[in-house]
PDB file of N, CA and C in Angstrom:
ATOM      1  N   UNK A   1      -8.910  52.900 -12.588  1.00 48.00           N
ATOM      2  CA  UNK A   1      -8.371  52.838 -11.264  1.00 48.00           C
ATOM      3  C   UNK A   1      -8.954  51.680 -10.465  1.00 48.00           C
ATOM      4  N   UNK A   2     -10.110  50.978 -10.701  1.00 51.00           N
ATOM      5  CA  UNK A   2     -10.680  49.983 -10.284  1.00 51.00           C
ATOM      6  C   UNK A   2      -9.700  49.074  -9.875  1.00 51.00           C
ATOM      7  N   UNK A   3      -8.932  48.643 -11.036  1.00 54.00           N
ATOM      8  CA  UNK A   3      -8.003  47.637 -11.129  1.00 54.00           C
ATOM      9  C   UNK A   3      -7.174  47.873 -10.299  1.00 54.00           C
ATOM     10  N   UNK A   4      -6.502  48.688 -10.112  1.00 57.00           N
ATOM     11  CA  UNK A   4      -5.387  49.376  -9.032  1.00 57.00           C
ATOM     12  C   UNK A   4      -5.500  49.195  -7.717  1.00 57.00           C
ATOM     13  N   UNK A   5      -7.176  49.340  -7.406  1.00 59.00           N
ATOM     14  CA  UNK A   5      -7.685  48.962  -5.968  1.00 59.00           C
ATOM     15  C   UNK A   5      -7.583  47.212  -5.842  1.00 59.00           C
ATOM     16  N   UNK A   6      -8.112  46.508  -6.664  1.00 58.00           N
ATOM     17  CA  UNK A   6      -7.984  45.157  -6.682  1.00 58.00           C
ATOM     18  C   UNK A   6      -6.900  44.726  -6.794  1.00 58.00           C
ATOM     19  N   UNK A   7      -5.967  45.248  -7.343  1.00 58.00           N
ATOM     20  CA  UNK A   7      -4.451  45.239  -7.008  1.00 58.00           C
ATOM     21  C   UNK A   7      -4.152  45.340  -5.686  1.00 58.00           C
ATOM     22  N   UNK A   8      -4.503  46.334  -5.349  1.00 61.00           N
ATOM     23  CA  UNK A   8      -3.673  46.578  -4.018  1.00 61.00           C
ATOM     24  C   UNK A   8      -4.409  45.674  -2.763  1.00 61.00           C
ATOM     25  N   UNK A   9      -5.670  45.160  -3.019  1.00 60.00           N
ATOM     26  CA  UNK A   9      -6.413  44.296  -1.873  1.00 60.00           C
ATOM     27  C   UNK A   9      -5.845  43.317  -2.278  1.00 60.00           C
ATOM     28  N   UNK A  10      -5.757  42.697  -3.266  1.00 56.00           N
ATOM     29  CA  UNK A  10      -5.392  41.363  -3.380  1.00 56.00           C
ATOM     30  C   UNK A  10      -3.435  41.376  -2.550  1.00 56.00           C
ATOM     31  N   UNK A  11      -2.679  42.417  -2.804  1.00 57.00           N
ATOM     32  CA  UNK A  11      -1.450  42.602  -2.259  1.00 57.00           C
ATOM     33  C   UNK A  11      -1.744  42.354  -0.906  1.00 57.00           C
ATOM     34  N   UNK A  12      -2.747  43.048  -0.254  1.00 57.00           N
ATOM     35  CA  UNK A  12      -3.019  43.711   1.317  1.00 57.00           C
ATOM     36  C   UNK A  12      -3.355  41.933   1.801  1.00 57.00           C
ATOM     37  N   UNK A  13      -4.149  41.266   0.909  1.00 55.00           N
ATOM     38  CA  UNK A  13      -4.729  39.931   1.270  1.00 55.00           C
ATOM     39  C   UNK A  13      -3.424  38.827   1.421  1.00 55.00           C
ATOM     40  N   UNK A  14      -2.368  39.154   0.580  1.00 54.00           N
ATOM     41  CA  UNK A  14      -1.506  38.271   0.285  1.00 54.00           C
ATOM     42  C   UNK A  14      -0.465  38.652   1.885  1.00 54.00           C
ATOM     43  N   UNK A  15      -0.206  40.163   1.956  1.00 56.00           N
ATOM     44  CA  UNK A  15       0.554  40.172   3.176  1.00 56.00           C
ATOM     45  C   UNK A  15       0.147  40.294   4.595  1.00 56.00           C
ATOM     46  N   UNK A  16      -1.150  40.373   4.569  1.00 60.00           N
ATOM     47  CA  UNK A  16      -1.876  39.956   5.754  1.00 60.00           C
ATOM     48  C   UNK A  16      -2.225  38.490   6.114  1.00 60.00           C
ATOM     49  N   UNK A  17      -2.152  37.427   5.567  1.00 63.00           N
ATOM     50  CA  UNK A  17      -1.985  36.258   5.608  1.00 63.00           C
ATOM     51  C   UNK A  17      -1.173  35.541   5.039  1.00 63.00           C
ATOM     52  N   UNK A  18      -0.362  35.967   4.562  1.00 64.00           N
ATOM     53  CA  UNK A  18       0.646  35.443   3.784  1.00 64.00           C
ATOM     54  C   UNK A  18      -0.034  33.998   2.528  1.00 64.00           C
ATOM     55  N   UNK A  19      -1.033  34.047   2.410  1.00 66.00           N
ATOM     56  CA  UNK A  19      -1.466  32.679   1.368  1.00 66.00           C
ATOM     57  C   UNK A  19      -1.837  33.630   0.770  1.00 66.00           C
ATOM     58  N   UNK A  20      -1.576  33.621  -0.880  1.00 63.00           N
ATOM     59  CA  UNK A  20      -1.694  33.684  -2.026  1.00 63.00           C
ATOM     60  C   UNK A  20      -3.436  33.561  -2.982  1.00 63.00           C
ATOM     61  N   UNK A  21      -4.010  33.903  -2.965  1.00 60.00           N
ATOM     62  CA  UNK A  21      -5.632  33.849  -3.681  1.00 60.00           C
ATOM     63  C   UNK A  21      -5.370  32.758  -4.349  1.00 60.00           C
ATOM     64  N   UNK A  22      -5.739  31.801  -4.847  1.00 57.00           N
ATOM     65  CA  UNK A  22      -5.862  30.247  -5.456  1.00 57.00           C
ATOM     66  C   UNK A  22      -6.982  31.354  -6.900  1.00 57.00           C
ATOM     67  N   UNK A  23      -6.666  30.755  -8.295  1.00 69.00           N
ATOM     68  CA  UNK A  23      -7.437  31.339  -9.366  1.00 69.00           C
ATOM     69  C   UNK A  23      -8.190  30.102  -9.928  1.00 69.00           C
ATOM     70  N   UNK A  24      -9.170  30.048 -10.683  1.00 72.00           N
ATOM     71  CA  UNK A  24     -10.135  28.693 -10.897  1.00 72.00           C
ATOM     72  C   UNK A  24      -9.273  27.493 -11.652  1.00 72.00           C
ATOM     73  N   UNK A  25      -8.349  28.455 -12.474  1.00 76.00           N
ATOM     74  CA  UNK A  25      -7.197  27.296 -13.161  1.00 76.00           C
ATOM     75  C   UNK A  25      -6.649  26.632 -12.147  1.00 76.00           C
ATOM     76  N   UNK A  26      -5.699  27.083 -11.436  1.00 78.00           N
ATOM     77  CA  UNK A  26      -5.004  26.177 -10.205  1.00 78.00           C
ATOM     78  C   UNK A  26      -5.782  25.517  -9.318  1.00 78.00           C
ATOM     79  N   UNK A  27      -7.537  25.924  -9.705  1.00 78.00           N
ATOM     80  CA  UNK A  27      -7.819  24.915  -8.442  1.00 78.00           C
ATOM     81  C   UNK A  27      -8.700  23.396  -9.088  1.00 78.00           C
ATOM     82  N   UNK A  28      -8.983  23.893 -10.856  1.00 80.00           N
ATOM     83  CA  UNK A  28      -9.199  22.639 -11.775  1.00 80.00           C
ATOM     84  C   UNK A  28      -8.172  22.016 -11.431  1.00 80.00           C
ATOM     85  N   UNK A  29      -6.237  22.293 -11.945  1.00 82.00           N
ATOM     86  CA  UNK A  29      -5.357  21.564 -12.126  1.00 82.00           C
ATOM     87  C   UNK A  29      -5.616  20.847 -10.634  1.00 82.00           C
ATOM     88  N   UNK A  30      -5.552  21.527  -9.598  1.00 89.00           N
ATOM     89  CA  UNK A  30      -5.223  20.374  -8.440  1.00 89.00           C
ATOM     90  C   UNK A  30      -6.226  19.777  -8.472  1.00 89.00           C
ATOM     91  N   UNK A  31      -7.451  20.068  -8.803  1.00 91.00           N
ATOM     92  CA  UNK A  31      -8.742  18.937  -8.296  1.00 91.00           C
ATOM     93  C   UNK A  31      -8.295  17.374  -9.380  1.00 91.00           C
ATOM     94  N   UNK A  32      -7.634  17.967 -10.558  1.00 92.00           N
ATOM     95  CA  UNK A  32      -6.984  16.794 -12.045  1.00 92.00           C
ATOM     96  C   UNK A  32      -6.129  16.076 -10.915  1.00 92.00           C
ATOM     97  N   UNK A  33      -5.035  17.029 -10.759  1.00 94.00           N
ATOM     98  CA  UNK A  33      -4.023  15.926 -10.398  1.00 94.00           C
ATOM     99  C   UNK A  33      -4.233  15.235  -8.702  1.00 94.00           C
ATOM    100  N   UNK A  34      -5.072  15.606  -7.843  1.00 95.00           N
ATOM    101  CA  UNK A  34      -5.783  14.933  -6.574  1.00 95.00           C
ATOM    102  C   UNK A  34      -6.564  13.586  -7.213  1.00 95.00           C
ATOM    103  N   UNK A  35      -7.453  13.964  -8.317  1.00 95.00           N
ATOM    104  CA  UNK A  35      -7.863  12.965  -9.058  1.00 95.00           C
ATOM    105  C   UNK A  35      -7.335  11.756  -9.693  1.00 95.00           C
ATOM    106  N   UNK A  36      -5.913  12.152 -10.328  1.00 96.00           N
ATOM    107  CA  UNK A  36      -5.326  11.021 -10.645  1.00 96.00           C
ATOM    108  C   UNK A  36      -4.157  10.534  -9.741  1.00 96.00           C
ATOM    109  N   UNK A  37      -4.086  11.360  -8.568  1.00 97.00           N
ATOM    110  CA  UNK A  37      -3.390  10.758  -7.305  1.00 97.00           C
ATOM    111  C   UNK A  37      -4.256   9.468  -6.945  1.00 97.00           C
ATOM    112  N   UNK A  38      -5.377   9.778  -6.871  1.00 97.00           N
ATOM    113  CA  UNK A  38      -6.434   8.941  -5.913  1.00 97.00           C
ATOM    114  C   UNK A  38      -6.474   7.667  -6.728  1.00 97.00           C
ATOM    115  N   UNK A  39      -6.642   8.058  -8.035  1.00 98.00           N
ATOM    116  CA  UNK A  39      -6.532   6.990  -8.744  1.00 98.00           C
ATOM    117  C   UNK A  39      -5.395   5.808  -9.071  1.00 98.00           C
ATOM    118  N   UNK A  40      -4.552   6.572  -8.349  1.00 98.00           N
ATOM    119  CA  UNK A  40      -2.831   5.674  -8.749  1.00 98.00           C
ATOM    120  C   UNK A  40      -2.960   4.850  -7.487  1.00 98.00           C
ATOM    121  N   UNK A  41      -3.102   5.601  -6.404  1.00 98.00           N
ATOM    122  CA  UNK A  41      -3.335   5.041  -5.490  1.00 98.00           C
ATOM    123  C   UNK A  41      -4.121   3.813  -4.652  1.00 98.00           C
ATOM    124  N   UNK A  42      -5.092   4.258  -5.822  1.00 98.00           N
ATOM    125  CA  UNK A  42      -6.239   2.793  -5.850  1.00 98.00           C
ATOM    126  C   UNK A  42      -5.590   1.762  -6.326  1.00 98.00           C
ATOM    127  N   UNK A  43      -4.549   1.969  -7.698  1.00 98.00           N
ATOM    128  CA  UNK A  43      -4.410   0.783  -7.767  1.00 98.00           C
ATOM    129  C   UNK A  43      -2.987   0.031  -7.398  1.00 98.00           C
ATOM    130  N   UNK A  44      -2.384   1.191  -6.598  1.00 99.00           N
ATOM    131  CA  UNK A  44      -1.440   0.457  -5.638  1.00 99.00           C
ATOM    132  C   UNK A  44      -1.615  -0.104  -4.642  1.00 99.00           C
ATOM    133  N   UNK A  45      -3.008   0.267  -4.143  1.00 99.00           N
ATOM    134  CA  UNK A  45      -3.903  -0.817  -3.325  1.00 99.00           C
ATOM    135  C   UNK A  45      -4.134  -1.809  -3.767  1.00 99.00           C
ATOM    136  N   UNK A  46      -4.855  -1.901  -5.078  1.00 98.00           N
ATOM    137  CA  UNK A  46      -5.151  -3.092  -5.349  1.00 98.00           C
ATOM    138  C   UNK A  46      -3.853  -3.857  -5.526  1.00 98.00           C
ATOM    139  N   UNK A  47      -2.913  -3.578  -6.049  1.00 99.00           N
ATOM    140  CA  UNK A  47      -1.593  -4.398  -6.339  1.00 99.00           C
ATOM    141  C   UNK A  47      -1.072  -5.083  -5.052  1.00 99.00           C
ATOM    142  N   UNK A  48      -0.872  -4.007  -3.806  1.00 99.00           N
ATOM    143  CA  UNK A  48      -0.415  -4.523  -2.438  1.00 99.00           C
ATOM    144  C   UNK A  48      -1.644  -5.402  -2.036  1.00 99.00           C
ATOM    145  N   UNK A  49      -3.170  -5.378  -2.165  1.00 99.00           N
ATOM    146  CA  UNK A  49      -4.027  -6.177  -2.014  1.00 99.00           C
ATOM    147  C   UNK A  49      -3.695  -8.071  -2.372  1.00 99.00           C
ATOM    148  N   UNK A  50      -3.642  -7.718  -3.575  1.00 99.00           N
ATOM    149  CA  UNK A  50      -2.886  -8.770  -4.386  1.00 99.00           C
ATOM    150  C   UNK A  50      -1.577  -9.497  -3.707  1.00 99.00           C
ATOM    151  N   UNK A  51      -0.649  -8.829  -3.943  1.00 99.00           N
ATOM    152  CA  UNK A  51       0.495  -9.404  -3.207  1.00 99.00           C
ATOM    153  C   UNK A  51       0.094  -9.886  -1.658  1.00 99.00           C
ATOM    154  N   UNK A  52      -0.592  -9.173  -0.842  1.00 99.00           N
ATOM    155  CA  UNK A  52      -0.510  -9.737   0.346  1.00 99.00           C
ATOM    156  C   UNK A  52      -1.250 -10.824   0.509  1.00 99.00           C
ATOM    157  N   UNK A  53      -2.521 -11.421  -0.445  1.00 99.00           N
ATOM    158  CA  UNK A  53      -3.152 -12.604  -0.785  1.00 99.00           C
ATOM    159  C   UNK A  53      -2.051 -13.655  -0.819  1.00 99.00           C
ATOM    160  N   UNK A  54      -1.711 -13.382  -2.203  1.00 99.00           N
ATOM    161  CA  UNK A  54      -0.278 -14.546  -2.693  1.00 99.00           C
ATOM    162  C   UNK A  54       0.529 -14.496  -1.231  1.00 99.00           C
ATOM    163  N   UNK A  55       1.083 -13.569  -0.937  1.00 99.00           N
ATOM    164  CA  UNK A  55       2.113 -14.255   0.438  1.00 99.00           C
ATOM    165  C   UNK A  55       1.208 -14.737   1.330  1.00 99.00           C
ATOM    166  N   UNK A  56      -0.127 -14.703   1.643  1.00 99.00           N
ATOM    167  CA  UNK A  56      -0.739 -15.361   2.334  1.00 99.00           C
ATOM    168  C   UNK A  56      -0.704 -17.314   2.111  1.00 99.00           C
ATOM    169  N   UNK A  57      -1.193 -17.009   0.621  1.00 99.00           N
ATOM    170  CA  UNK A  57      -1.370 -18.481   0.341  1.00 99.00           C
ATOM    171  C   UNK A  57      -0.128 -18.846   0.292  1.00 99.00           C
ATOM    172  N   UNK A  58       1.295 -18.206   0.120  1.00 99.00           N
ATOM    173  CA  UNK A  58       2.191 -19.022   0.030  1.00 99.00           C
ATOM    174  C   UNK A  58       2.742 -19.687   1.851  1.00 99.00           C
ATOM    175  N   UNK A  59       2.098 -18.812   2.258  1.00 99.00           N
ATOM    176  CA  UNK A  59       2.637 -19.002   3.695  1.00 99.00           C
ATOM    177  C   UNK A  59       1.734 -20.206   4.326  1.00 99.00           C
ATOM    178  N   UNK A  60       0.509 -20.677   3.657  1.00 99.00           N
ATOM    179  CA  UNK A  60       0.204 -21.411   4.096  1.00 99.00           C
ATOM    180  C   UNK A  60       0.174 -23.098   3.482  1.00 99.00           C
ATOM    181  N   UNK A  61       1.052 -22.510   1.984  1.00 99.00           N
ATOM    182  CA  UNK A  61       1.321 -24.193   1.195  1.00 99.00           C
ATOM    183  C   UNK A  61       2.791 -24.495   2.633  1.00 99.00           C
ATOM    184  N   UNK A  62       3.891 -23.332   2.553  1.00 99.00           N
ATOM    185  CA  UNK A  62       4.459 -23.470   3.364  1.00 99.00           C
ATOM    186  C   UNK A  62       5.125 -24.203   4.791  1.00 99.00           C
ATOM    187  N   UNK A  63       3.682 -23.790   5.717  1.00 99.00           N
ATOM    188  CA  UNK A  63       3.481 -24.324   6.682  1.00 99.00           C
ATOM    189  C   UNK A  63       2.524 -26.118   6.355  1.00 99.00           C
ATOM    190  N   UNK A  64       1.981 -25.813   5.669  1.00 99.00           N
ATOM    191  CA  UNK A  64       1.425 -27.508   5.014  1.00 99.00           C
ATOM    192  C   UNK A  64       2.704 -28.589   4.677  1.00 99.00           C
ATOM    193  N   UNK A  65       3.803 -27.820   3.839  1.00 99.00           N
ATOM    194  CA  UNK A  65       4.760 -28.425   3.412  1.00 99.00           C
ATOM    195  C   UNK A  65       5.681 -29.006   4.973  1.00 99.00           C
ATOM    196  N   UNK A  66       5.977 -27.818   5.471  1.00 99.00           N
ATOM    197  CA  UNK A  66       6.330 -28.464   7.249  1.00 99.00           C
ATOM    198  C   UNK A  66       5.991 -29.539   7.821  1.00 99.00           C
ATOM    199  N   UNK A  67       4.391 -29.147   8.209  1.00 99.00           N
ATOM    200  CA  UNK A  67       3.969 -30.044   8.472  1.00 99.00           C
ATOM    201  C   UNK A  67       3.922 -31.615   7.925  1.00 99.00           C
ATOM    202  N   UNK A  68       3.751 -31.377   6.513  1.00 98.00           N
ATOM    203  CA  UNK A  68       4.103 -32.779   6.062  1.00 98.00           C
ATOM    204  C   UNK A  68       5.535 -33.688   6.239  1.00 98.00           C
ATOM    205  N   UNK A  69       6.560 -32.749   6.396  1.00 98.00           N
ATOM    206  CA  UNK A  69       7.839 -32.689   6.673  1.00 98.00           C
ATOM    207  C   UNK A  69       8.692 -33.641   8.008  1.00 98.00           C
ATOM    208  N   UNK A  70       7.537 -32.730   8.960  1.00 98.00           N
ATOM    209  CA  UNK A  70       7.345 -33.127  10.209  1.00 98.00           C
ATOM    210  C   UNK A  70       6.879 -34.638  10.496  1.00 98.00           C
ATOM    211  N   UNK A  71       5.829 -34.964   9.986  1.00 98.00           N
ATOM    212  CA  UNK A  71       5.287 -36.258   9.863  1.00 98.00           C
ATOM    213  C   UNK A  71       6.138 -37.438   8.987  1.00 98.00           C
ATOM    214  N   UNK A  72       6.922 -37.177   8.029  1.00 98.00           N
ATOM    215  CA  UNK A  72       7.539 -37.831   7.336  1.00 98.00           C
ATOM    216  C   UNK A  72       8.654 -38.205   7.959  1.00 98.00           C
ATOM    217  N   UNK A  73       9.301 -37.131   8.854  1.00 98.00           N
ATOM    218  CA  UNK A  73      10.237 -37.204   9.791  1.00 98.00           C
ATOM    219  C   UNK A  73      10.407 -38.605  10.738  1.00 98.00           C
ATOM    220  N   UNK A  74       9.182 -38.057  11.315  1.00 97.00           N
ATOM    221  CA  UNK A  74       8.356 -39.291  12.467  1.00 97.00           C
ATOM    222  C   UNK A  74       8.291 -40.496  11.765  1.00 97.00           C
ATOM    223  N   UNK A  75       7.630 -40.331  11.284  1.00 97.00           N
ATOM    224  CA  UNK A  75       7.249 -41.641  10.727  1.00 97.00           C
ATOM    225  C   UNK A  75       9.029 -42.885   9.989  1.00 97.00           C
ATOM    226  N   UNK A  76       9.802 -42.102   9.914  1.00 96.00           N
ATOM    227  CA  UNK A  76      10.779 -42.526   9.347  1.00 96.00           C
ATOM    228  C   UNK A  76      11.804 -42.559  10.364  1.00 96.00           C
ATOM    229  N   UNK A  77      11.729 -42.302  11.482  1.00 96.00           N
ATOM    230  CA  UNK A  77      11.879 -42.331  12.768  1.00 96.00           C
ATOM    231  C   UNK A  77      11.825 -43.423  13.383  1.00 96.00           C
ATOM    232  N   UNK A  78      10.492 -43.915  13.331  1.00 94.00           N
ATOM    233  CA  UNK A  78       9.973 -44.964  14.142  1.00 94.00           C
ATOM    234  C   UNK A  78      10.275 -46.162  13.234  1.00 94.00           C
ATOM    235  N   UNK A  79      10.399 -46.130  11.881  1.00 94.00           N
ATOM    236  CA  UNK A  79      10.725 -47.050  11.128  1.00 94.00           C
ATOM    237  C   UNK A  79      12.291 -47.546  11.422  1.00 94.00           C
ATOM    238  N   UNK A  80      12.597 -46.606  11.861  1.00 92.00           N
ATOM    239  CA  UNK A  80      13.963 -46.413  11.958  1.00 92.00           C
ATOM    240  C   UNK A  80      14.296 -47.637  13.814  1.00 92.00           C
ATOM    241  N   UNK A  81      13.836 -47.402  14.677  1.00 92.00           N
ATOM    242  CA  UNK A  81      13.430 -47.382  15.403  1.00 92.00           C
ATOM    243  C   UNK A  81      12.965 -49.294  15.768  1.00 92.00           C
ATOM    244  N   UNK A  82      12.385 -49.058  14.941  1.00 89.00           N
ATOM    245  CA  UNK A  82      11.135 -50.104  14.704  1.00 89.00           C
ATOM    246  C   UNK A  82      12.252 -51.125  14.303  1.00 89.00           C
ATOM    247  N   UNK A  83      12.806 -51.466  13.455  1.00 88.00           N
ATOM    248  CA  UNK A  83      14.124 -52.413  12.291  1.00 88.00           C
ATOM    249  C   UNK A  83      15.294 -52.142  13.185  1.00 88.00           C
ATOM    250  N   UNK A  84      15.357 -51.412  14.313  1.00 85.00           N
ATOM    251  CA  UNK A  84      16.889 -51.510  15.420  1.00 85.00           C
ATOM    252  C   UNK A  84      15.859 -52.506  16.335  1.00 85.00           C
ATOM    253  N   UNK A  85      15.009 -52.432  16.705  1.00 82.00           N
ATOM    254  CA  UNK A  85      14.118 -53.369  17.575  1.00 82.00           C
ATOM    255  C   UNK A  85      14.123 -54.540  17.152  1.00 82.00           C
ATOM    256  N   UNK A  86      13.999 -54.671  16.211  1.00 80.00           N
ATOM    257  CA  UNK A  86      13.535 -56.001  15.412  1.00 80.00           C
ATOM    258  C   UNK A  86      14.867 -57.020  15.430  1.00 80.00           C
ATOM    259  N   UNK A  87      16.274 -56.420  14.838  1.00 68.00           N
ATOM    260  CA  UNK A  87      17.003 -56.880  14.452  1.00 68.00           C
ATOM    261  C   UNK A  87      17.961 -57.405  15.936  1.00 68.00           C
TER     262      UNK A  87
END
């Protein structure tokens, strides 16, 4: 009859709070799979880590490339400029 009583507390526990007793299996499996959450996660960090480097550096060959752009502009400008003066 032991069992019957632990039956019925564990029932009394379940409908007095409505949460369910957690058993050592279900709480290994979640501590596994929290574990290899954390771990996936790390290295979708590291991956977005990564990527946001590269768009960094690309954003700044980018703006270099502009800039050079810019100056080449000018400069071909005034040449321009320069040979309507002249002539």
């Amino acid at each position: 009859m032991a069992g019957q009583n632990h039956n019925e507390e564990t029932q009394k526990d379940i409908t007095n709070n409505g949460i369910e007793p957690v058993n050592q299996n279900e709480d290994e499996n979640n501590s596994e799979e929290y574990d290899t959450l954390d771990s996936t996660l790390d290295e979708l960090n590291t991956a977005l880590d990564f990527l946001e480097q590269k768009n960094d550096n690309i954003h700044v060959q980018l703006q270099e490339l502009l800039q050079s752009n810019i100056e080449i502009r000018q400069e071909l400008q005034k040449e321009k400029t320069d040979t309507s003066a002249n002539n």
